[in-house]
Coordinates of C-alpha atoms and ligand atoms in Angstrom, one line a residue:
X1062 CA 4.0 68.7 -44.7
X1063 CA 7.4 67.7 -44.1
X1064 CA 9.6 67.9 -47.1
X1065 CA 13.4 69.1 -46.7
X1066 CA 12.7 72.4 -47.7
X1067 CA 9.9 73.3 -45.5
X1068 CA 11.5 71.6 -41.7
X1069 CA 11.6 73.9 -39.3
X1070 CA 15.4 74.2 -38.4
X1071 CA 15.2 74.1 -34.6
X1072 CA 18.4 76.0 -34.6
X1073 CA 16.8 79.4 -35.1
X1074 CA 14.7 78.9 -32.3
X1075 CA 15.8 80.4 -28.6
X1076 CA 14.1 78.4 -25.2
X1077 CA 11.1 81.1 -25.5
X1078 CA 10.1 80.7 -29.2
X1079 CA 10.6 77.2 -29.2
X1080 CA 8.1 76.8 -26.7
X1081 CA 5.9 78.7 -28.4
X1082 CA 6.3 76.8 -31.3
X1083 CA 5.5 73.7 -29.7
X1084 CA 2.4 75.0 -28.1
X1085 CA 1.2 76.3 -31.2
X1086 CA 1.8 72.3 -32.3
X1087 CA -0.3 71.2 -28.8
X1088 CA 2.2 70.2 -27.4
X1089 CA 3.2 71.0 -23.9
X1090 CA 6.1 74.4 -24.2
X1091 CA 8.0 72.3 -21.8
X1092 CA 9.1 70.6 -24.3
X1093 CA 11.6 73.1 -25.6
X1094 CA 13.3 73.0 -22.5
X1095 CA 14.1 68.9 -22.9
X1096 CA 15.0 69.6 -26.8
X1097 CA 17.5 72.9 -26.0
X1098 CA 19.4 70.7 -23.5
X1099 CA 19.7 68.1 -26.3
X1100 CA 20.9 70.1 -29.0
X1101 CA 22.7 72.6 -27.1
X1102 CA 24.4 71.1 -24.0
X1103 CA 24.3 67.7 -25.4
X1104 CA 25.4 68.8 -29.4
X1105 CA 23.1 65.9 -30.5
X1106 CA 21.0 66.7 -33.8
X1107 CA 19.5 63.4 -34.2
X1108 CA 15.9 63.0 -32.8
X1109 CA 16.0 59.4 -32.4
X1110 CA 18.9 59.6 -29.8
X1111 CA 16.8 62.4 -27.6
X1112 CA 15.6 59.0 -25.5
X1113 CA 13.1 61.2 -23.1
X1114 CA 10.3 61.8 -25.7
X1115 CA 8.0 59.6 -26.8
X1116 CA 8.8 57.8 -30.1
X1117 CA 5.6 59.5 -31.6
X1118 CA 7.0 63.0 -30.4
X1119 CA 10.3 62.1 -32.5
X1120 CA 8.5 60.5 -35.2
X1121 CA 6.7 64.2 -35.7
X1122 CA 9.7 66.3 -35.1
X1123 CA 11.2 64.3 -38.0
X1124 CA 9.0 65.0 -40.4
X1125 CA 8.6 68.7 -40.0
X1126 CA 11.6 69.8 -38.2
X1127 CA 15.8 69.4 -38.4
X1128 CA 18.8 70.4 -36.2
X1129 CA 20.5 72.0 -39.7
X1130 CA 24.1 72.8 -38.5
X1131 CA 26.8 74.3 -41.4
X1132 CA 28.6 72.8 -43.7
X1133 CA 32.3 73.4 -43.1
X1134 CA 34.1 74.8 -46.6
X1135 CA 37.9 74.8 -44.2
X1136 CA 39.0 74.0 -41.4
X1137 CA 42.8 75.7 -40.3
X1138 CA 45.0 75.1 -37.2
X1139 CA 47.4 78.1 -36.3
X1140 CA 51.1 77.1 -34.4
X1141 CA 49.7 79.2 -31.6
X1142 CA 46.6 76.4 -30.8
X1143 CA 44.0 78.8 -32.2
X1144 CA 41.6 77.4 -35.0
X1145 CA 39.5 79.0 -38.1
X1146 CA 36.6 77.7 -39.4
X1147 CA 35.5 78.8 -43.0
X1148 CA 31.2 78.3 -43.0
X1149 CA 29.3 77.5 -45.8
X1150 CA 25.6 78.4 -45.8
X1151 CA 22.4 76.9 -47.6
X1152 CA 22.8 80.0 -50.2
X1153 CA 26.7 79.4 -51.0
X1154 CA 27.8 82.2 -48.7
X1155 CA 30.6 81.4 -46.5
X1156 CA 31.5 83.0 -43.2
X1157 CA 34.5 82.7 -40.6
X1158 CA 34.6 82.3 -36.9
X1159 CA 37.9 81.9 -35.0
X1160 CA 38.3 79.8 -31.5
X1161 CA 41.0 81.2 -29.6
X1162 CA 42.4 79.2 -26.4
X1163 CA 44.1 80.7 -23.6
X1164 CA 45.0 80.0 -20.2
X1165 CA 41.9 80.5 -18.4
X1166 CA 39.0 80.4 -21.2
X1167 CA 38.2 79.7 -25.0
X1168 CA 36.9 82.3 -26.4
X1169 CA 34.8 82.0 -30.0
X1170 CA 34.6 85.3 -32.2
X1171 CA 31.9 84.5 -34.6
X1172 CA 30.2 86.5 -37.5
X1173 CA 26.7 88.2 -36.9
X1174 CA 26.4 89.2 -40.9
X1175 CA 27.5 87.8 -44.2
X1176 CA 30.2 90.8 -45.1
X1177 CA 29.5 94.0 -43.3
X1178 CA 27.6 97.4 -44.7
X1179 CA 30.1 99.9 -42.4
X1180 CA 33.0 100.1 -44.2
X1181 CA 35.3 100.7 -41.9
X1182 CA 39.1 102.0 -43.3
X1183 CA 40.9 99.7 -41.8
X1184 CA 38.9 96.4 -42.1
X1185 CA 39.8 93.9 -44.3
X1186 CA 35.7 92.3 -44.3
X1187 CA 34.8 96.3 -45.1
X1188 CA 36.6 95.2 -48.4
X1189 CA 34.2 92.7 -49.2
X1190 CA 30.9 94.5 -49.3
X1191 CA 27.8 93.4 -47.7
X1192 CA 25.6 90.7 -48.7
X1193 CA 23.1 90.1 -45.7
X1194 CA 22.4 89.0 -42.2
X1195 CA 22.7 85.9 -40.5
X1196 CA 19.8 84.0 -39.2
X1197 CA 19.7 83.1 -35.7
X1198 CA 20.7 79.5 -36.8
X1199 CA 24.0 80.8 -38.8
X1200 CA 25.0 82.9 -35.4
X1201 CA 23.8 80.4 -32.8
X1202 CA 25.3 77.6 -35.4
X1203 CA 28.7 78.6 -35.5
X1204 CA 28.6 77.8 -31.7
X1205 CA 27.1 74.7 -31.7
X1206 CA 29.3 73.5 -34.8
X1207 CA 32.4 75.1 -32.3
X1208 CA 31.7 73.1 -29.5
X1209 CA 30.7 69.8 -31.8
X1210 CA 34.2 69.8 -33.7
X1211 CA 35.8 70.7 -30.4
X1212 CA 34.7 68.2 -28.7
X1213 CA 35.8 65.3 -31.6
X1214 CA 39.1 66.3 -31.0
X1215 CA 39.4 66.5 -27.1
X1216 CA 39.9 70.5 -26.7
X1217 CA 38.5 72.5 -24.3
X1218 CA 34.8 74.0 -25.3
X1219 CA 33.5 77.4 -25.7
X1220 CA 33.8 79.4 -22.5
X1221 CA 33.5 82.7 -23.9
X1222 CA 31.7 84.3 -27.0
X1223 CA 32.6 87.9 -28.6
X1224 CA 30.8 89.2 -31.7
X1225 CA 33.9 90.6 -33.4
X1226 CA 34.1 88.7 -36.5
X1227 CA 32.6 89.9 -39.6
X1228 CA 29.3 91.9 -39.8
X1229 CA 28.0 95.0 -37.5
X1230 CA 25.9 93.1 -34.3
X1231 CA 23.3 95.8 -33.6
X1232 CA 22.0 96.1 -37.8
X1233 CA 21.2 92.3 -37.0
X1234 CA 19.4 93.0 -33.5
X1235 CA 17.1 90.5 -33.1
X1236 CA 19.0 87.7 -34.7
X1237 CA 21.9 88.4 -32.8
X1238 CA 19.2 88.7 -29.3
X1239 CA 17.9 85.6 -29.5
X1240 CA 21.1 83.7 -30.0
X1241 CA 22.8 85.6 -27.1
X1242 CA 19.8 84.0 -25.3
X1243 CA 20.9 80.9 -26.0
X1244 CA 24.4 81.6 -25.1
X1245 CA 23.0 82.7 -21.6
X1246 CA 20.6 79.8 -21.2
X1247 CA 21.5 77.2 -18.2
X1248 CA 19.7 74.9 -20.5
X1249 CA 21.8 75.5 -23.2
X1250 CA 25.2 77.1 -23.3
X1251 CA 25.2 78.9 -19.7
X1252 CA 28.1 81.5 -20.3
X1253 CA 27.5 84.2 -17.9
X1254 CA 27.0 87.6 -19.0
X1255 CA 30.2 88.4 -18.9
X1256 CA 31.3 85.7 -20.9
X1257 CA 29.4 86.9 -24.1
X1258 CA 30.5 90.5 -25.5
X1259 CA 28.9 92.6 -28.5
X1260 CA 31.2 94.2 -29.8
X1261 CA 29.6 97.4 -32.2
X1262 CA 31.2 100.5 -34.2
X1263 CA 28.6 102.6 -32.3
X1264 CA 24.8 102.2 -33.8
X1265 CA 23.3 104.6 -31.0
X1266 CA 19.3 103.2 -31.6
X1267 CA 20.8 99.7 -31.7
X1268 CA 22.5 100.4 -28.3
X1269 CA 19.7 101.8 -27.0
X1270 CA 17.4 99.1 -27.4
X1271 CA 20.1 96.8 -25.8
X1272 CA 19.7 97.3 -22.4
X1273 CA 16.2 96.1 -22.4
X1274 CA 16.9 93.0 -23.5
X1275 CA 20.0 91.6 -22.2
X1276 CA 23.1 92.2 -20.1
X1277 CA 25.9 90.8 -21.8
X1278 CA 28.9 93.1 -21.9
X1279 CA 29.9 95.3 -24.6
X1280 CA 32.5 96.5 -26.7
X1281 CA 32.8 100.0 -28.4
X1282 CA 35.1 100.3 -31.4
X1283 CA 36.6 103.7 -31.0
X1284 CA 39.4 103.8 -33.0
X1285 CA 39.6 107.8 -32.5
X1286 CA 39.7 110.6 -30.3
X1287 CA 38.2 112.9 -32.3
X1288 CA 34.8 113.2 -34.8
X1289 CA 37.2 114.4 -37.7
X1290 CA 39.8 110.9 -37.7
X1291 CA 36.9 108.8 -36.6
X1292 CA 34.8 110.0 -39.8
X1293 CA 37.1 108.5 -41.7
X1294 CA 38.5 105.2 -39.9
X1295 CA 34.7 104.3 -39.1
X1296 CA 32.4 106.0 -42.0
X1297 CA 29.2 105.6 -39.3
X1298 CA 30.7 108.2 -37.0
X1299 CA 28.9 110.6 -39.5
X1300 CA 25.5 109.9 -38.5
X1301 CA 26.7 108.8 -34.4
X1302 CA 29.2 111.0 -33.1
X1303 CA 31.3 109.9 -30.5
X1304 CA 29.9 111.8 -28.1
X1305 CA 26.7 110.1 -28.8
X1306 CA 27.6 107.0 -29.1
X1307 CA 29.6 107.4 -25.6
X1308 CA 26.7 108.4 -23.8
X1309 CA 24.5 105.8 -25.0
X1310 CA 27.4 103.0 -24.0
X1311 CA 27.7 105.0 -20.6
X1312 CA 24.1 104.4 -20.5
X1313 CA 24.1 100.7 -21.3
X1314 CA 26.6 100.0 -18.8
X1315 CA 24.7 101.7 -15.6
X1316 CA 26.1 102.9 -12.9
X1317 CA 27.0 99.8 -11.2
X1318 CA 30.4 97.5 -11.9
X1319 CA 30.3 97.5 -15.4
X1320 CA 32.4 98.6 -17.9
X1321 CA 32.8 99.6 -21.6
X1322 CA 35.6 97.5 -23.0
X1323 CA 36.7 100.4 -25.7
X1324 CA 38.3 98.6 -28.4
X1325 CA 41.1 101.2 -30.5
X1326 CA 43.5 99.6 -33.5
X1327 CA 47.2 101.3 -33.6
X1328 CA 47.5 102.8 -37.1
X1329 CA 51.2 104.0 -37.1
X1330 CA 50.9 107.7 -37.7
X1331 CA 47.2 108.0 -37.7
X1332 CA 45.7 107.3 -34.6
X1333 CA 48.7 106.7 -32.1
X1334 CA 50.4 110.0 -30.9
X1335 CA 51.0 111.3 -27.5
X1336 CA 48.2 113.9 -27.7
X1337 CA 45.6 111.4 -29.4
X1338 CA 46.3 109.2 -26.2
X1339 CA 45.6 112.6 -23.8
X1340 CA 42.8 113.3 -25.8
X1341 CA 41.4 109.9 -25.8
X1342 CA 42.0 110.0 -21.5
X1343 CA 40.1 113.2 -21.6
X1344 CA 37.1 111.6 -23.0
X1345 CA 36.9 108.9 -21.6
X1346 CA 37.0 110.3 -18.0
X1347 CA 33.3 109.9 -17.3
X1348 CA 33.1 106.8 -19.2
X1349 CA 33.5 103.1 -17.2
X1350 CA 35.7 101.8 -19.2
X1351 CA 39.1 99.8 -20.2
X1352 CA 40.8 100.2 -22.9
X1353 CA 41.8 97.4 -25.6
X1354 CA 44.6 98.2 -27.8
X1355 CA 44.3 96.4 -31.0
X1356 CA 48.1 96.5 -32.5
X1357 CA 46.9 96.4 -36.8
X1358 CA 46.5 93.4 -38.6
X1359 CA 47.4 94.4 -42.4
X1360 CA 45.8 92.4 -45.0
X1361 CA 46.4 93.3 -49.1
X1362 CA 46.4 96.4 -50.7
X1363 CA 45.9 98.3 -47.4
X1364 CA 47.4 101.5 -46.7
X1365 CA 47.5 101.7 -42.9
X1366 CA 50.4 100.1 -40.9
X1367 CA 50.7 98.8 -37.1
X1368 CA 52.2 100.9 -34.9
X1369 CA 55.7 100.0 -33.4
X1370 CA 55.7 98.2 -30.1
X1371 CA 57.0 101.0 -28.5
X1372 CA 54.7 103.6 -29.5
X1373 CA 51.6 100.8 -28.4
X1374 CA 53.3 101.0 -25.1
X1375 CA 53.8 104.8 -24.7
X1376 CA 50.3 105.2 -26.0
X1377 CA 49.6 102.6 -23.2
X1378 CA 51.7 104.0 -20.2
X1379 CA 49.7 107.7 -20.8
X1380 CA 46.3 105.9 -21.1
X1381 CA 47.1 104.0 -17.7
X1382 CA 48.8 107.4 -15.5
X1383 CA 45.1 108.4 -16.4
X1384 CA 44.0 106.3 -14.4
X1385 CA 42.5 103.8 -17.6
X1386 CA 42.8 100.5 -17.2
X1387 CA 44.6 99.4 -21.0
X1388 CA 45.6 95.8 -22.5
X1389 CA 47.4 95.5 -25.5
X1390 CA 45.4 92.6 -27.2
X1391 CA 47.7 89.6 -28.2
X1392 CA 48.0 88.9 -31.9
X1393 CA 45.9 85.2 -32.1
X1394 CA 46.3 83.1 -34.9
X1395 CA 48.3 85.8 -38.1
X1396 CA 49.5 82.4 -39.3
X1397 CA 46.0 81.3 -41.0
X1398 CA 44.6 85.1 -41.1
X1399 CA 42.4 84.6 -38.4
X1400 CA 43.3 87.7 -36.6
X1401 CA 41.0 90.8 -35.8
X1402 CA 40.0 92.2 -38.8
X1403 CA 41.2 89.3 -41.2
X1404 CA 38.3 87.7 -41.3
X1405 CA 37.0 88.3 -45.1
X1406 CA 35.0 84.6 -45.6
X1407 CA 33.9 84.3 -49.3
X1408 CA 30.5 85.7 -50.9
X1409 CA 28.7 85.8 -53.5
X1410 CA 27.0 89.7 -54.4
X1411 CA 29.3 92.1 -52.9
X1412 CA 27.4 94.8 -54.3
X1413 CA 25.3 95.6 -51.8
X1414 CA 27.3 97.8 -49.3
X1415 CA 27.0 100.7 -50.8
X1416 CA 22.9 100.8 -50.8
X1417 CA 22.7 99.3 -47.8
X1418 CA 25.4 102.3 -45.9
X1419 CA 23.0 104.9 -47.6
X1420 CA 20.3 102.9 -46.0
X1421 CA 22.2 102.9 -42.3
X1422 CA 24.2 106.4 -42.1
X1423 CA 22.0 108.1 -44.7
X1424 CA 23.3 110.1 -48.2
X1425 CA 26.3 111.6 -45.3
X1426 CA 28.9 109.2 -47.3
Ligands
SAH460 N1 31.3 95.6 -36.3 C1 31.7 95.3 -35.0 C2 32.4 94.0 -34.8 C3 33.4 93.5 -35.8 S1 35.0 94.0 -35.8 C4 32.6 96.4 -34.5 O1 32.9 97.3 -35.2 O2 33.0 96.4 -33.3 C5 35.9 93.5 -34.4 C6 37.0 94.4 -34.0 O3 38.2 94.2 -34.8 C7 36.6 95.8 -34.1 O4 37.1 96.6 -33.0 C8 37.3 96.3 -35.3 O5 37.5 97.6 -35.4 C9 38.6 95.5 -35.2 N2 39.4 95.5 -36.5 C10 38.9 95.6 -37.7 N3 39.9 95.5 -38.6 C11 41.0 95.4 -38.0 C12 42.4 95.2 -38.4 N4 42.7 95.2 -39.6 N5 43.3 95.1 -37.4 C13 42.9 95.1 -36.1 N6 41.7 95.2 -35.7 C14 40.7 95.4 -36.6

């Protein structure tokens, strides 16, 4: 037992596996409470610095488990304070998560997938292809590596997490579950469930299964009033259809406080007329909800353009007489392509995509 490739990375392991772990070692499962608070509130990786268990206790845990964070293939600093981080993984794939400071939080967008299977129109990582998902070490690791670096350099940790970089959150469920347990842990991270969002392009099952397992809040990618546009910005409508997918976010959210943030990217002369913005009030009038608007972030070689900031704010003004509650979401960090939908990270087989969106919306594309 005990060589490098066999440890146990302790990483992948939430407060409830971890203690069954160490029970299934004989050891007591309070244990994963003490080593949680070390690697995740404390950031420490080395066992012989966790001083409250017994030097045969770290003795063992050295030689079959590690605190394996990722290696870090760039580092870049946008004028605007926000920061991109460029992850390599064991298998040379590397992903991107962007930290994004504002006045009253730091929020983390971090990848849940290497690449993403949804091909989306308008998404520069749709470009890329798909190669697989993340473990819950990769997802829960970009955090921990977040909050590590951050820390070096005196800024402000992680108050808030959203899953909108690269990769499609609910075709990674239980990866992405466990690590949001993590983020919600008062032994670990302790972000309130507001403070984590999943954001998904509308995997009904995915959603579904959701609400038994956690309450963080959610994001919708609309990007469309109707089935017909929405086909074609976000190729999974074919097998969800919005109504669908509304019903099961409506569903998610309850019928308490909560709300749907609906996320929709300004395509100049796509999505962005008068009547798409009526059409989108319409239907979202039994929906809780707020609406994000998402001005486009080009990237090479695509065709779509941002809408003006005029037409963002008529489409705005009609949402809001309504009765919606809309944002226009500040542009973060263009300067080191860090910006929503930027994020393209660096992979290996890029063939996979296709297979693998037969696999999720069936032979419809
Ligand atoms: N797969 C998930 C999460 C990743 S995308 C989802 O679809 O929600 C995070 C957000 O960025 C989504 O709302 C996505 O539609 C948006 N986005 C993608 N490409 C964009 C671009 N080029 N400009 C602006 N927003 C974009």
């Amino acid at each position: 037992m005990g060589s490098e490739e066999t440890k146990v990375n302790l990483l992948d392991f939430d407060r409830a596996t971890m203690a069954a772990w160490f029970e299934g070692r004989g050891e007591k499962p309070f244990r994963a409470q003490q080593l949680v608070k070390w690697i995740h509130q404390q950031g420490v990786d080395d066992f012989d610095a966790m001083t409250n268990l017994s030097k045969a206790l770290r003795e063992e845990l050295k030689q079959v488990a590690e605190v394996r964070g990722l290696s870090i293939a760039a580092d870049q600093k946008s004028s605007d304070g926000s920061r991109k981080w460029l992850f390599e993984l064991v298998d040379g794939n590397r992903i991107e998560s962007v930290y994004i400071p504002e006045a009253e939080r730091a929020t983390l967008c971090i990848s849940s997938q290497v690449g993403c299977a949804l091909n989306c129109s308008f998404c520069s990582t749709a470009r890329q292809g798909y190669n697989r998902n993340l473990s819950t070490a990769e997802i829960i690791g970009q955090l921990w590596m977040a909050n590590r670096l951050l820390k070096e350099d005196g800024s402000r940790p992680v108050s808030n997490v959203v899953f909108m970089g690269m990769g499609e959150p609910l075709l990674n469920f239980d990866n992405v579950v466990r690590a949001t347990h993590l983020m919600q842990d008062d032994f670990a991270y302790a972000l309130s469930k507001r403070r984590v969002t999943l954001s998904t392009a509308g995997v009904v099952p995915g959603l579904e299964r959701l609400a038994g397992v956690t309450d963080i809040a959610l994001a919708l990618s609309l990007h469309a009033p109707d089935d017909d546009l929405r086909n074609e910005l976000v190729p999974l409508n074919r097998k969800y259809p919005i109504r669908e997918v509304l019903q099961a976010c409506r569903k998610y959210v309850g019928d308490g406080r909560r709300r749907v943030t609906v996320e929709y990217v300004m395509l100049d002369g796509v999505n962005d007329s008068d009547q798409q913005a009526r059409a989108l009030a319409k239907l979202l009038r039994k929906v809780p909800s707020k609406m994000n608007l998402i001005p486009f972030n080009p990237f090479p070689e695509t065709r779509y353009r941002r809408s003006n900031a005029q037409r963002i704010e008529r489409f705005r003004d009609i949402l809001h007489q309504s009765g919606i509650v809309t944002i226009t979401r500040k542009t973060r960090g263009d300067d080191i392509d860090a910006a929503c939908g930027q994020l393209a990270g660096d992979f290996k087989d890029r063939t996979r995509r296709r297979e693998r969106l037969v696999e999720v919306i069936g032979g419809a594309s």
